[in-house]
Amino acid sequence: MEWFCILSLLFYVSGVNTQLTAISLSPPNTFIKDTQLGNRDLSKVLIEPVTSITNCFLNGARSASNMNVQHPFSLRFTATTSTFEWHVIFDATSQNKLNAATVPFYQLTVECREQNISQSAAMTIQVLPNQRPVIANYPGLTRSYNAESVRSGTSLYTVRATDGDGDPLTYSYVVQPTVNYFDINTATNEIRSAVDFRSATMSPIIIHVNVSDGFSTVTDFKLRIQINGLNERPDITNLPATQTVREDIAGGTTILNLQYLDLDFTGNFVPTCTVFPNTQPSIISVNGNRLSLATSTSGKNVLDFESVISYNVTCTISDGFLTSQGDVMTINVQNVNEKPVFNQQTYTCLLEESKAGVSTCNLFLTATDPEGDAVIVSIRPGNNSQRFVFVSPAYDILSFAVDYDVDRNAMPSNVVIEVEARDTGGQVGVANIAITILDKNDNSPTFPAISPVIDISDITDIGIIDIVLATDDDSGSNGEVVYEANGISPPTAANYISVLPNGQIHFTKRFPDSLKGTAVLLTIEAKDKGSPPKSASTSRTIRFLESPLTTGMTSGSPLTSQNSAAATQQESYFDEPANIALVVILSLILLAALILAFYFCMKYMLLGYCCKPGPNRPSRVHPVHDDYDPYNSYYRTPYSRDPRYPREFGDPRYTRGEYGDPREYGDPRYYRNPNYPLSAGSINGDFYDDRSYRGSRKSQLAIKPY
């Protein structure tokens, strides 16, 4: 046994020799309920000395009459490396069960041994029977309420129960008859009204309550709820009823005016009606107490005998608490011969112009009679309908009755015709067919019969020399025409003649003298954009003529030959793209050189030199002497404030010494005013202009900083 091995291990590990002297149980007496479900410690075995290593076991159990009895008790051992304990426990897994009625007391003897020493102790265990729950006011009571005084949520009663053993209690409720008048809180066991008692129609109501502690159940506690002054249920007095109506009656026709009765309600009733079979939208319209047939939104009759032959219309009224019951109106639908019905109101058909009976379209057209009668489908007269015909017995394939052509608006390309279905009773249903006739590429482009001759010479302008136009009777892309040169003879003439897609014939560049006096045959094709495309061709004769300026010269004269050679050379030189590129590059280089030369010329004009001056090269900028006449009109002084000369004498940005001007010898910040040229002589250090018509005057020095 595991516990014995543990004891032996403790004995050898401790290495201490002890001797058992006594044992006792704590507590010596205890009790247990016969409903105990799990294991439970009942008493602890106390060993003296505590260091003793013992082996303990139960030495049997006796009843109160001192009889040996089977028992559900055992010992539990707990040990560590230094301590160990024995406990008397109730073993819930034992096959022996507690029963206070059979064995109310157990006398247990516990014996412990250490080597050859044995000690024992006894304990008494009392088995207590389970106590049943107790319900207050058991077996029940009656509570009375007036219907008008109880609103929803009113507290009616709280069920209270106790258990002598302190076991948790559970409650269960059964309401008879089954109504929804109550709201029972299973946590607090409070019973409240779930509705206003003015909506109650039954009294009394019995609430049966059962309480259980898990072992015993107290059943059938009865709470009787008496409701006084029950509300009267309203009633529709002229229902149930039966009505028979034709299936073709118009929407809005009155079927019934409802009549009401309620002795304790003075307000206005608003009826609510439902229809079975349920149809959407409903066949019934309610306006006040008037029931009428609803108005159709589809153009068809609301009632259809072939679909539904009878309806049940259930109408109710309410006083706010109670609703009327069993008020049903039965509507029987009477059969009436109806017109045939097409599966669509408007069909679409797409055809191509063609011979009679060639192009067709499937309409997927069907026409049925509500009564199942045979129907005949036909095209109604009017709106070009004579040009169309059904080509199948089922009336679903439509085609042309004539050769149909929409070119040049000979016949319309959009037509709407009517088709009818007639039953054996003479009823007629009508639908529309929207027909679109597509243009087919059945015409080729056509050129005029005249093919003029085109003359060009040296004086003919480069550009358009003729336009060819072809007509195509088709419409849309089938009638759109594009042009291209289909051939040119001789082929070298293609360098000088071209044809654009819009039909323009272009003279593209000057022709050489070798072509003068010759003729070119140009073939032009016109092709439409149909699928497959159709085409036609025409031709033009183009003659290269001598220029009127050279017609008087012989072809062998030196001048004529020279001019001809020069013209040929010029034409052939620029025919090469490389020559054109070379000329462009040389032109750009020449332009850059001109810009550079212009820059140095302007610099020379403004500053008197074009390049940086050397150390021994005098500047052409001559300073004005400090001695000046402030009243001389040829001077511009700070007193004049002339806006034309903002940079002159007195400007604090510039200074001049007594023996010369530091602003000289090529300083590029200054330039000479060309309006006042300098003379070769000077008086008192000032320079004078001896070329002025007014006589000598001082030369002016215009100053311009960077």
XYZ file of C-alpha atoms in Angstrom:
706
model
C 0.000 0.000 0.000
C 1.202 3.508 -0.833
C 0.546 4.965 2.610
C 2.485 2.105 4.243
C 5.479 2.771 2.000
C 5.355 6.433 2.920
C 5.256 5.574 6.628
C 8.242 3.284 6.299
C 10.151 5.988 4.449
C 9.408 8.523 7.156
C 10.521 6.074 9.803
C 13.904 5.469 8.254
C 14.487 9.095 7.286
C 13.726 10.476 10.713
C 16.334 8.323 12.362
C 14.581 9.012 15.736
C 13.358 6.188 18.016
C 9.862 7.112 19.359
C 7.262 5.113 21.253
C 3.470 5.560 20.811
C 1.781 6.397 24.127
C -1.833 7.424 23.194
C -4.210 8.607 20.452
C -7.375 10.736 20.538
C -9.996 12.029 18.059
C -10.838 15.701 17.609
C -13.731 16.123 17.760
C -14.796 12.895 19.418
C -18.436 13.399 18.470
C -19.925 14.938 15.284
C -22.938 14.727 13.000
C -23.572 14.418 9.287
C -26.689 14.771 7.126
C -27.842 11.719 5.309
C -28.025 13.921 2.168
C -24.287 14.610 2.224
C -23.104 14.482 -1.377
C -19.302 14.894 -1.344
C -16.397 13.700 0.789
C -16.172 15.379 4.188
C -13.577 15.400 7.006
C -15.268 14.428 10.284
C -12.434 14.175 12.836
C -8.617 14.360 13.186
C -6.520 11.660 14.829
C -4.169 13.157 17.449
C -1.052 11.008 18.096
C 1.201 11.222 21.179
C 4.006 11.832 20.825
C 3.543 13.696 17.567
C 6.798 12.325 16.244
C 5.476 8.811 16.340
C 5.250 7.096 13.045
C 2.070 5.049 13.153
C -0.191 3.031 10.938
C -3.882 3.821 11.639
C -7.071 2.101 10.503
C -10.777 1.869 11.345
C -11.498 -1.023 13.651
C -15.200 -1.309 12.692
C -18.468 0.553 13.365
C -21.428 -0.244 15.626
C -24.946 1.053 15.697
C -26.714 2.508 18.710
C -27.806 -0.999 19.595
C -24.147 -2.090 19.597
C -24.501 -4.038 16.393
C -21.736 -4.202 13.810
C -22.907 -2.297 10.739
C -21.560 -1.403 7.331
C -20.479 2.206 7.079
C -19.350 4.794 4.490
C -16.379 6.069 6.559
C -12.612 5.748 5.995
C -9.264 7.255 6.967
C -7.326 9.835 4.986
C -3.547 10.062 5.444
C -1.485 13.189 4.723
C 2.281 13.154 5.114
C 5.391 15.193 4.319
C 9.075 14.623 5.078
C 8.613 15.896 8.634
C 4.921 15.520 9.624
C 1.944 13.235 9.024
C -1.776 13.291 9.844
C -4.732 10.887 9.935
C -8.364 12.032 9.367
C -11.685 10.240 9.694
C -13.730 11.130 6.623
C -17.116 10.423 5.027
C -16.394 8.653 1.721
C -19.067 9.663 -0.788
C -17.832 7.006 -3.220
C -18.639 4.193 -0.810
C -21.415 1.772 -1.722
C -22.791 2.130 1.807
C -25.135 5.108 2.069
C -26.278 7.148 5.026
C -29.873 6.774 6.139
C -30.986 8.449 9.368
C -34.064 6.248 9.550
C -32.010 3.033 9.441
C -28.810 3.927 11.359
C -29.109 7.259 13.181
C -25.799 6.773 15.121
C -22.410 5.218 14.349
C -19.753 4.223 16.933
C -16.343 4.237 15.204
C -13.105 2.866 16.671
C -9.779 4.088 15.291
C -6.642 2.007 16.078
C -3.055 3.147 15.459
C 0.091 0.993 15.724
C 3.805 1.737 16.001
C 5.864 -1.389 15.762
C 4.414 -3.589 18.508
C 2.563 -0.823 20.337
C -1.171 -0.287 19.609
C -3.500 2.483 20.832
C -7.199 3.090 20.014
C -9.890 5.783 20.373
C -13.657 5.922 19.712
C -16.023 8.579 18.280
C -19.774 8.952 17.778
C -21.257 10.137 14.463
C -24.927 11.162 14.403
C -26.769 10.963 11.068
C -29.338 13.736 10.645
C -32.325 13.373 8.315
C -32.987 16.043 5.631
C -35.517 18.751 6.553
C -38.180 19.580 3.949
C -38.602 23.203 2.823
C -41.413 25.223 4.366
C -43.593 27.570 2.214
C -45.268 30.486 3.916
C -49.088 30.433 3.766
C -48.999 26.815 2.649
C -51.086 25.254 1.100
C -52.147 28.525 -0.574
C -54.166 31.738 -0.520
C -56.404 33.935 -2.706
C -55.713 37.490 -3.886
C -58.495 39.599 -5.481
C -57.977 42.585 -7.795
C -60.212 44.946 -9.745
C -59.378 44.903 -13.479
C -59.317 48.696 -13.778
C -56.905 49.139 -10.858
C -54.102 46.830 -11.990
C -51.714 48.203 -14.549
C -48.836 46.376 -16.159
C -45.948 45.866 -13.684
C -48.091 45.885 -10.504
C -46.655 43.675 -7.723
C -49.166 40.953 -6.821
C -47.410 38.496 -4.438
C -43.988 37.148 -3.396
C -43.607 33.436 -2.644
C -41.480 32.823 0.483
C -39.970 29.498 1.626
C -37.313 28.388 4.155
C -35.155 25.269 4.684
C -34.079 24.064 8.148
C -30.833 22.682 6.760
C -29.983 25.869 4.913
C -30.039 24.065 1.581
C -30.476 26.265 -1.494
C -34.073 26.247 -2.737
C -35.459 26.191 -6.256
C -38.966 27.266 -7.297
C -41.139 26.177 -10.191
C -44.436 27.702 -11.366
C -47.402 26.476 -13.380
C -50.191 28.899 -14.417
C -53.658 27.493 -15.077
C -55.290 28.315 -17.396
C -52.281 29.277 -19.504
C -52.372 33.056 -19.850
C -49.770 35.780 -20.248
C -51.030 37.929 -17.378
C -48.051 37.468 -15.041
C -44.328 38.196 -14.902
C -42.608 35.860 -12.374
C -39.065 36.693 -11.220
C -37.403 33.332 -10.456
C -34.593 35.054 -8.539
C -36.783 36.997 -6.101
C -39.969 34.884 -6.607
C -41.995 38.078 -6.967
C -45.116 37.833 -9.130
C -46.078 40.980 -11.075
C -48.792 41.741 -13.610
C -47.410 41.513 -17.151
C -50.430 43.248 -18.705
C -53.088 45.716 -17.804
C -55.821 43.639 -16.226
C -58.348 45.419 -18.450
C -57.016 43.117 -21.172
C -57.757 40.032 -19.043
C -60.659 37.863 -20.125
C -60.416 35.008 -17.580
C -60.808 34.781 -13.821
C -59.750 33.223 -11.542
C -56.211 32.093 -12.434
C -54.370 29.538 -10.273
C -50.566 29.732 -9.943
C -49.122 26.407 -8.697
C -45.753 26.647 -6.908
C -43.279 23.811 -6.089
C -40.207 24.342 -3.842
C -37.263 21.916 -3.626
C -34.037 21.827 -1.585
C -32.536 19.235 -3.916
C -33.615 16.301 -1.757
C -37.216 16.971 -0.851
C -39.896 18.939 -2.703
C -42.925 20.728 -1.308
C -45.555 20.688 -4.045
C -48.711 22.417 -5.072
C -48.708 25.668 -3.214
C -51.695 27.430 -4.834
C -51.923 31.185 -5.367
C -55.425 32.046 -6.593
C -55.716 35.394 -8.480
C -59.284 36.673 -8.685
C -59.929 39.484 -11.264
C -63.152 41.402 -10.794
C -64.884 43.679 -13.331
C -63.495 42.052 -16.487
C -63.470 44.217 -19.618
C -66.027 43.422 -22.346
C -64.563 42.257 -25.675
C -65.642 44.354 -28.700
C -67.488 42.601 -31.529
C -68.154 43.123 -35.253
C -71.839 42.280 -35.399
C -72.260 41.711 -39.163
C -69.415 39.210 -39.387
C -68.984 36.405 -40.218
C -70.518 36.897 -43.668
C -70.179 35.641 -47.232
C -69.999 37.821 -50.380
C -69.968 36.760 -54.045
C -68.373 39.214 -56.526
C -67.521 39.098 -60.233
C -63.845 38.810 -61.077
C -64.066 41.882 -63.312
C -65.567 44.328 -60.817
C -63.841 47.663 -60.733
C -61.416 48.645 -58.008
C -62.967 50.767 -55.282
C -66.304 48.922 -55.292
C -67.744 48.657 -51.740
C -68.017 45.083 -50.476
C -69.196 45.564 -46.863
C -69.719 48.256 -44.212
C -68.694 46.878 -40.818
C -70.926 47.292 -37.747
C -69.573 47.284 -34.145
C -70.711 46.572 -30.557
C -68.879 47.274 -27.261
C -70.883 48.185 -24.140
C -67.992 49.710 -22.163
C -66.133 51.569 -24.968
C -67.179 54.949 -26.374
C -64.293 55.664 -28.751
C -63.950 55.076 -32.508
C -62.849 51.700 -33.731
C -60.167 51.325 -36.415
C -60.574 47.919 -38.073
C -57.589 45.867 -39.189
C -58.136 43.299 -41.941
C -55.949 40.502 -43.286
C -56.589 38.412 -46.396
C -55.946 34.734 -46.999
C -54.540 33.663 -49.393
C -52.123 36.480 -48.727
C -51.813 38.640 -51.848
C -49.453 41.557 -52.362
C -50.825 44.104 -52.695
C -53.958 43.221 -50.742
C -57.248 42.877 -52.622
C -59.053 44.741 -49.813
C -58.921 48.442 -49.032
C -60.096 49.623 -45.575
C -61.419 53.157 -45.111
C -63.132 53.687 -41.773
C -65.689 50.903 -41.481
C -65.885 50.548 -45.288
C -64.346 47.512 -46.959
C -63.856 47.890 -50.708
C -61.992 46.161 -53.517
C -58.485 47.566 -53.935
C -57.529 49.453 -57.084
C -55.166 47.675 -59.447
C -51.827 49.312 -60.231
C -50.956 46.923 -63.069
C -53.964 47.569 -65.261
C -55.273 44.043 -64.662
C -58.265 42.970 -62.594
C -57.583 42.538 -58.889
C -59.660 39.371 -58.776
C -58.914 36.408 -61.002
C -61.192 33.382 -60.858
C -58.624 31.257 -62.657
C -56.048 31.944 -59.897
C -58.070 32.192 -56.656
C -61.764 31.392 -56.376
C -62.229 32.340 -52.718
C -60.705 34.663 -50.100
C -61.084 34.820 -46.316
C -60.941 38.371 -44.976
C -60.388 38.497 -41.195
C -61.185 41.861 -39.603
C -60.631 42.841 -35.972
C -61.301 45.864 -33.799
C -59.762 46.737 -30.431
C -60.752 48.930 -27.481
C -57.101 49.261 -26.568
C -57.081 46.159 -24.379
C -59.220 43.499 -25.992
C -59.564 42.535 -29.645
C -62.593 41.101 -31.364
C -62.436 37.458 -32.411
C -63.865 35.211 -35.105
C -64.890 38.029 -37.457
C -64.321 36.602 -40.953
C -65.789 37.559 -44.320
C -65.651 35.004 -47.148
C -65.401 36.436 -50.680
C -66.315 34.031 -53.467
C -65.045 35.081 -56.921
C -67.492 34.612 -59.814
C -66.002 33.611 -63.164
C -66.331 36.034 -66.114
C -65.045 35.586 -69.679
C -61.872 37.660 -69.884
C -59.731 38.845 -72.742
C -56.584 36.922 -73.665
C -53.325 38.017 -72.074
C -49.916 38.390 -73.730
C -46.820 37.392 -71.789
C -45.479 40.931 -72.416
C -47.170 44.225 -73.054
C -44.448 45.454 -75.421
C -42.150 43.292 -77.549
C -38.964 44.385 -79.292
C -37.849 43.172 -82.697
C -34.555 43.846 -84.490
C -34.488 43.297 -88.270
C -32.131 44.083 -91.143
C -33.432 45.481 -94.392
C -33.866 42.565 -96.744
C -36.135 40.822 -99.178
C -39.522 39.616 -97.951
C -39.236 36.786 -95.433
C -35.409 36.865 -95.244
C -34.642 38.788 -92.020
C -36.536 37.498 -88.955
C -36.709 38.042 -85.203
C -38.018 35.835 -82.417
C -40.466 37.721 -80.218
C -40.925 34.852 -77.736
C -44.561 35.859 -77.904
C -47.269 33.835 -76.211
C -50.935 34.674 -75.684
C -53.130 32.740 -73.250
C -56.790 32.929 -72.397
C -57.700 33.002 -68.678
C -60.488 30.537 -69.330
C -58.276 28.312 -71.443
C -60.081 29.098 -74.701
C -58.248 28.972 -78.033
C -56.888 32.319 -79.242
C -55.982 33.696 -82.658
C -53.063 36.139 -82.870
C -52.897 38.668 -85.714
C -51.302 41.983 -86.663
C -53.701 44.901 -86.438
C -53.914 47.331 -89.402
C -52.134 50.684 -89.353
C -48.666 52.227 -89.040
C -46.947 50.233 -91.849
C -48.197 46.948 -90.328
C -48.943 45.636 -93.852
C -45.176 45.382 -94.394
C -44.748 42.777 -91.638
C -45.962 39.220 -91.201
C -45.710 36.271 -88.821
C -43.787 33.414 -90.411
C -44.387 30.741 -87.754
C -47.619 29.032 -86.656
C -46.826 29.970 -83.065
C -46.913 33.692 -83.930
C -43.481 34.299 -82.390
C -41.322 34.790 -85.535
C -41.769 38.141 -87.324
C -40.436 39.067 -90.762
C -41.007 41.387 -93.734
C -44.049 40.924 -95.930
C -42.384 43.075 -98.627
C -38.871 43.853 -99.814
C -37.850 46.321 -97.138
C -35.356 49.109 -97.860
C -34.490 51.968 -95.495
C -31.954 53.605 -97.849
C -32.726 57.246 -98.622
C -35.659 57.004 -96.159
C -37.589 54.885 -98.591
C -39.150 53.100 -95.618
C -39.061 53.947 -91.900
C -36.360 52.388 -89.748
C -38.470 52.424 -86.549
C -42.038 51.121 -86.499
C -44.455 50.290 -83.675
C -47.281 47.957 -84.651
C -50.102 46.426 -82.617
C -50.827 42.723 -82.315
C -54.079 41.275 -80.967
C -55.175 37.962 -79.458
C -58.905 37.064 -79.824
C -60.638 34.223 -77.946
C -63.693 32.271 -79.007
C -65.934 34.520 -76.913
C -64.813 37.628 -78.796
C -62.618 39.091 -76.077
C -59.481 40.783 -77.466
C -56.125 41.420 -75.830
C -53.667 43.876 -77.402
C -49.867 44.275 -77.209
C -47.251 46.345 -79.045
C -44.237 45.326 -81.119
C -41.454 47.933 -81.362
C -39.504 47.130 -84.543
C -36.088 48.544 -85.402
C -34.875 47.990 -88.981
C -31.108 48.188 -89.336
C -29.467 49.432 -92.487
C -27.579 46.689 -94.270
C -24.515 47.386 -96.345
C -26.196 46.517 -99.616
C -25.036 49.490 -101.715
C -21.587 50.232 -103.111
C -20.174 53.735 -103.366
C -20.912 55.460 -106.709
C -18.714 58.002 -108.514
C -19.967 60.546 -111.047
C -19.585 59.435 -114.652
C -17.387 62.421 -115.546
C -13.660 62.011 -114.938
C -11.977 65.409 -115.587
C -8.351 65.975 -116.615
C -6.173 67.918 -114.141
C -3.361 70.161 -115.440
C -0.489 71.316 -113.213
C 2.617 73.338 -113.982
C 5.442 75.199 -112.261
C 3.087 77.981 -111.234
C 0.488 75.603 -109.726
C 0.241 76.085 -105.950
C 1.204 73.224 -103.700
C -1.973 71.802 -102.125
C -5.418 70.636 -103.231
C -5.829 70.259 -106.981
C -9.084 68.266 -107.003
C -11.659 66.480 -104.799
C -13.351 63.206 -105.619
C -16.708 62.431 -104.023
C -18.650 59.180 -104.109
C -22.182 58.640 -102.872
C -23.445 55.633 -100.886
C -27.173 55.098 -100.354
C -26.585 53.219 -97.106
C -26.874 55.040 -93.789
C -24.652 55.149 -90.749
C -21.217 53.575 -91.030
C -22.427 51.638 -94.049
C -22.667 54.931 -95.901
C -19.397 56.461 -94.660
C -16.781 56.438 -97.420
C -12.996 56.742 -97.240
C -10.655 57.188 -100.222
C -7.209 55.965 -101.103
C -4.968 55.854 -104.178
C -5.331 52.416 -105.671
C -2.725 52.919 -108.366
C -0.676 55.555 -110.176
C 1.132 55.261 -113.462
C 4.009 55.940 -113.725
C 4.735 54.999 -110.053
C 7.326 57.815 -109.676
C 4.502 60.316 -109.866
C 3.462 59.186 -106.346
C 6.225 61.492 -105.044
C 4.224 64.497 -106.265
C 0.583 63.383 -106.097
C -1.287 61.932 -103.069
C -4.889 61.151 -102.127
C -6.257 61.842 -98.614
C -8.978 59.700 -96.947
C -11.482 62.539 -97.386
C -11.073 62.439 -101.185
C -8.751 65.409 -101.639
C -6.068 65.056 -104.339
C -2.933 66.945 -103.286
C -0.027 68.297 -105.354
C 2.704 67.676 -102.762
C 5.883 69.204 -104.271
C 7.418 70.555 -107.450
C 8.006 68.032 -110.186
C 11.244 67.825 -112.210
C 11.517 68.846 -115.839
C 11.681 65.202 -116.738
C 7.934 64.926 -116.057
C 6.972 68.012 -118.046
C 4.874 67.183 -120.984
C 3.851 63.820 -119.505
C 0.532 62.571 -118.118
C -0.260 60.447 -115.045
C -3.194 58.059 -114.614
C -4.371 58.098 -110.980
C -6.813 55.384 -109.820
C -8.809 56.185 -106.659
C -10.810 53.647 -104.643
C -13.775 54.610 -102.440
C -14.584 52.071 -99.701
C -17.448 52.252 -97.192
C -17.224 51.208 -93.526
C -19.774 48.446 -93.734
C -19.171 44.827 -92.809
C -18.177 43.497 -95.208
C -17.157 46.754 -96.898
C -18.091 47.602 -100.454
C -15.952 49.687 -102.800
C -15.814 51.388 -106.185
C -13.026 53.012 -108.240
C -12.571 56.036 -110.454
C -9.604 57.579 -112.224
C -8.094 60.976 -112.899
C -5.655 62.020 -115.628
C -3.050 64.515 -114.392
C -0.862 66.328 -116.934
C 2.452 67.963 -116.036
C 2.663 71.063 -118.272
C 5.430 73.458 -119.217
C 5.407 76.721 -117.282
C 3.978 79.629 -119.336
C 7.230 81.537 -118.650
C 9.375 78.924 -120.389
C 7.163 77.861 -123.217
C 8.773 80.470 -125.605
C 12.326 79.081 -125.067
C 13.711 76.133 -126.876
C 14.729 73.190 -124.864
C 18.275 73.404 -126.317
C 19.085 77.051 -125.356
C 21.858 77.517 -122.782
C 19.629 79.574 -120.514
C 16.899 77.025 -120.555
C 19.304 74.212 -119.907
C 21.047 76.107 -117.133
C 17.791 77.065 -115.407
C 16.493 73.571 -115.842
C 19.651 72.076 -114.389
C 19.611 74.535 -111.507
C 15.963 73.750 -110.795
C 16.662 70.040 -110.981
C 19.689 70.405 -108.711
C 17.728 72.482 -106.196
C 14.855 70.055 -106.164
C 17.070 67.030 -105.819
C 19.271 68.588 -103.060
C 16.413 69.207 -100.629
C 14.787 65.919 -101.482
C 17.303 64.322 -99.132
C 16.465 64.620 -95.369
C 20.182 64.676 -94.512
C 20.667 67.828 -96.593
C 17.811 69.518 -94.799
C 19.314 68.603 -91.416
C 22.714 69.979 -92.473
C 21.192 73.298 -93.503
C 19.379 73.549 -90.163
C 22.577 72.893 -88.176
C 24.532 75.508 -90.176
C 21.728 78.023 -89.629
C 21.868 77.478 -85.867
C 25.647 77.962 -85.807
C 25.302 81.210 -87.807
C 22.610 82.451 -85.434
C 24.838 81.803 -82.393
C 27.705 83.726 -84.043
C 25.427 86.705 -84.759
C 24.254 86.788 -81.136
C 27.867 86.770 -79.875
C 28.862 89.557 -82.266
C 25.888 91.612 -81.206
C 26.930 91.213 -77.583
C 30.467 92.571 -78.181
C 29.162 95.434 -80.321
C 26.816 96.574 -77.565
C 29.606 96.316 -75.020
C 31.855 98.456 -77.222
C 29.158 101.085 -77.754
C 28.287 101.365 -74.068
C 31.704 100.991 -72.408
C 34.135 102.023 -75.103
C 35.777 98.635 -75.414
C 34.775 95.163 -76.333
C 37.338 93.198 -74.316
C 39.063 93.582 -70.962
C 41.516 96.571 -71.191
C 45.262 96.085 -70.653
C 47.299 97.862 -68.022
C 48.682 100.485 -70.492
C 45.479 100.998 -72.404
C 43.778 104.267 -71.431
C 40.068 104.308 -70.833
C 37.858 106.491 -73.020
C 35.945 107.544 -69.963
C 36.981 111.140 -69.103
C 36.136 112.580 -65.689
C 34.667 116.016 -65.193
C 36.767 118.415 -63.096
C 35.638 119.310 -59.611
C 35.281 122.965 -60.597
C 31.848 123.388 -61.987
C 29.309 126.092 -62.319
C 26.260 125.127 -60.312
C 24.235 127.672 -62.302
C 25.329 126.442 -65.724
C 22.360 124.872 -67.471
C 24.606 122.262 -69.080
C 25.547 120.804 -65.756
C 23.248 118.471 -63.900
C 23.758 119.132 -60.227
C 22.073 117.847 -57.119
C 20.187 121.169 -57.027
C 18.338 120.418 -60.238
C 17.089 116.970 -59.233
C 16.681 116.102 -62.919
C 15.218 112.554 -63.012
C 17.040 111.863 -66.266
C 20.390 112.032 -64.485
C 20.092 110.251 -61.170
C 23.742 109.227 -61.221
C 25.781 112.466 -61.422
C 27.696 114.961 -59.353
C 26.809 115.067 -55.710
C 25.591 111.473 -55.608
C 27.024 110.162 -52.323
C 27.665 106.795 -53.970
C 30.601 108.243 -55.969
C 33.591 110.464 -55.086
C 36.352 112.168 -57.094
C 39.795 113.274 -55.893
C 41.615 116.560 -56.581
C 44.076 115.132 -59.063
C 41.885 112.922 -61.037
C 38.923 110.602 -60.982
C 39.372 107.091 -59.627
C 36.566 106.009 -61.958
C 38.698 105.647 -65.049
C 40.979 103.406 -67.029
C 38.436 101.006 -68.170
C 36.245 100.634 -65.072
C 33.158 98.950 -66.607
C 30.829 100.529 -64.062
C 30.832 103.798 -65.988
C 30.037 104.742 -69.522
C 30.196 107.924 -71.558
C 27.012 109.747 -72.455
C 26.992 109.844 -76.272
C 24.838 113.007 -76.211
C 27.872 114.990 -75.041
C 30.980 114.070 -77.082
C 34.361 114.918 -75.662
C 36.731 117.405 -77.360
C 40.518 117.155 -77.629
C 41.231 120.268 -75.508
C 40.411 121.291 -71.992
C 40.298 124.415 -69.875
C 41.211 124.207 -66.191
C 41.097 120.448 -66.310
C 37.555 120.392 -67.763
C 36.775 118.937 -71.154
C 34.758 120.948 -73.624
C 32.703 119.977 -76.602
C 33.799 122.172 -79.526
C 31.223 120.595 -81.846
C 28.212 122.054 -80.164
C 26.248 124.574 -82.204
C 25.980 126.703 -79.055
C 29.753 126.986 -78.726
C 31.998 125.371 -76.271
C 30.324 123.630 -73.388
C 31.511 121.193 -70.828
C 31.345 117.609 -71.746
C 29.126 115.478 -69.508
C 30.133 112.202 -67.934
C 27.246 109.850 -67.366
C 27.877 107.437 -64.525
C 26.324 103.979 -64.287
C 27.253 101.541 -61.486
C 26.990 97.750 -61.682
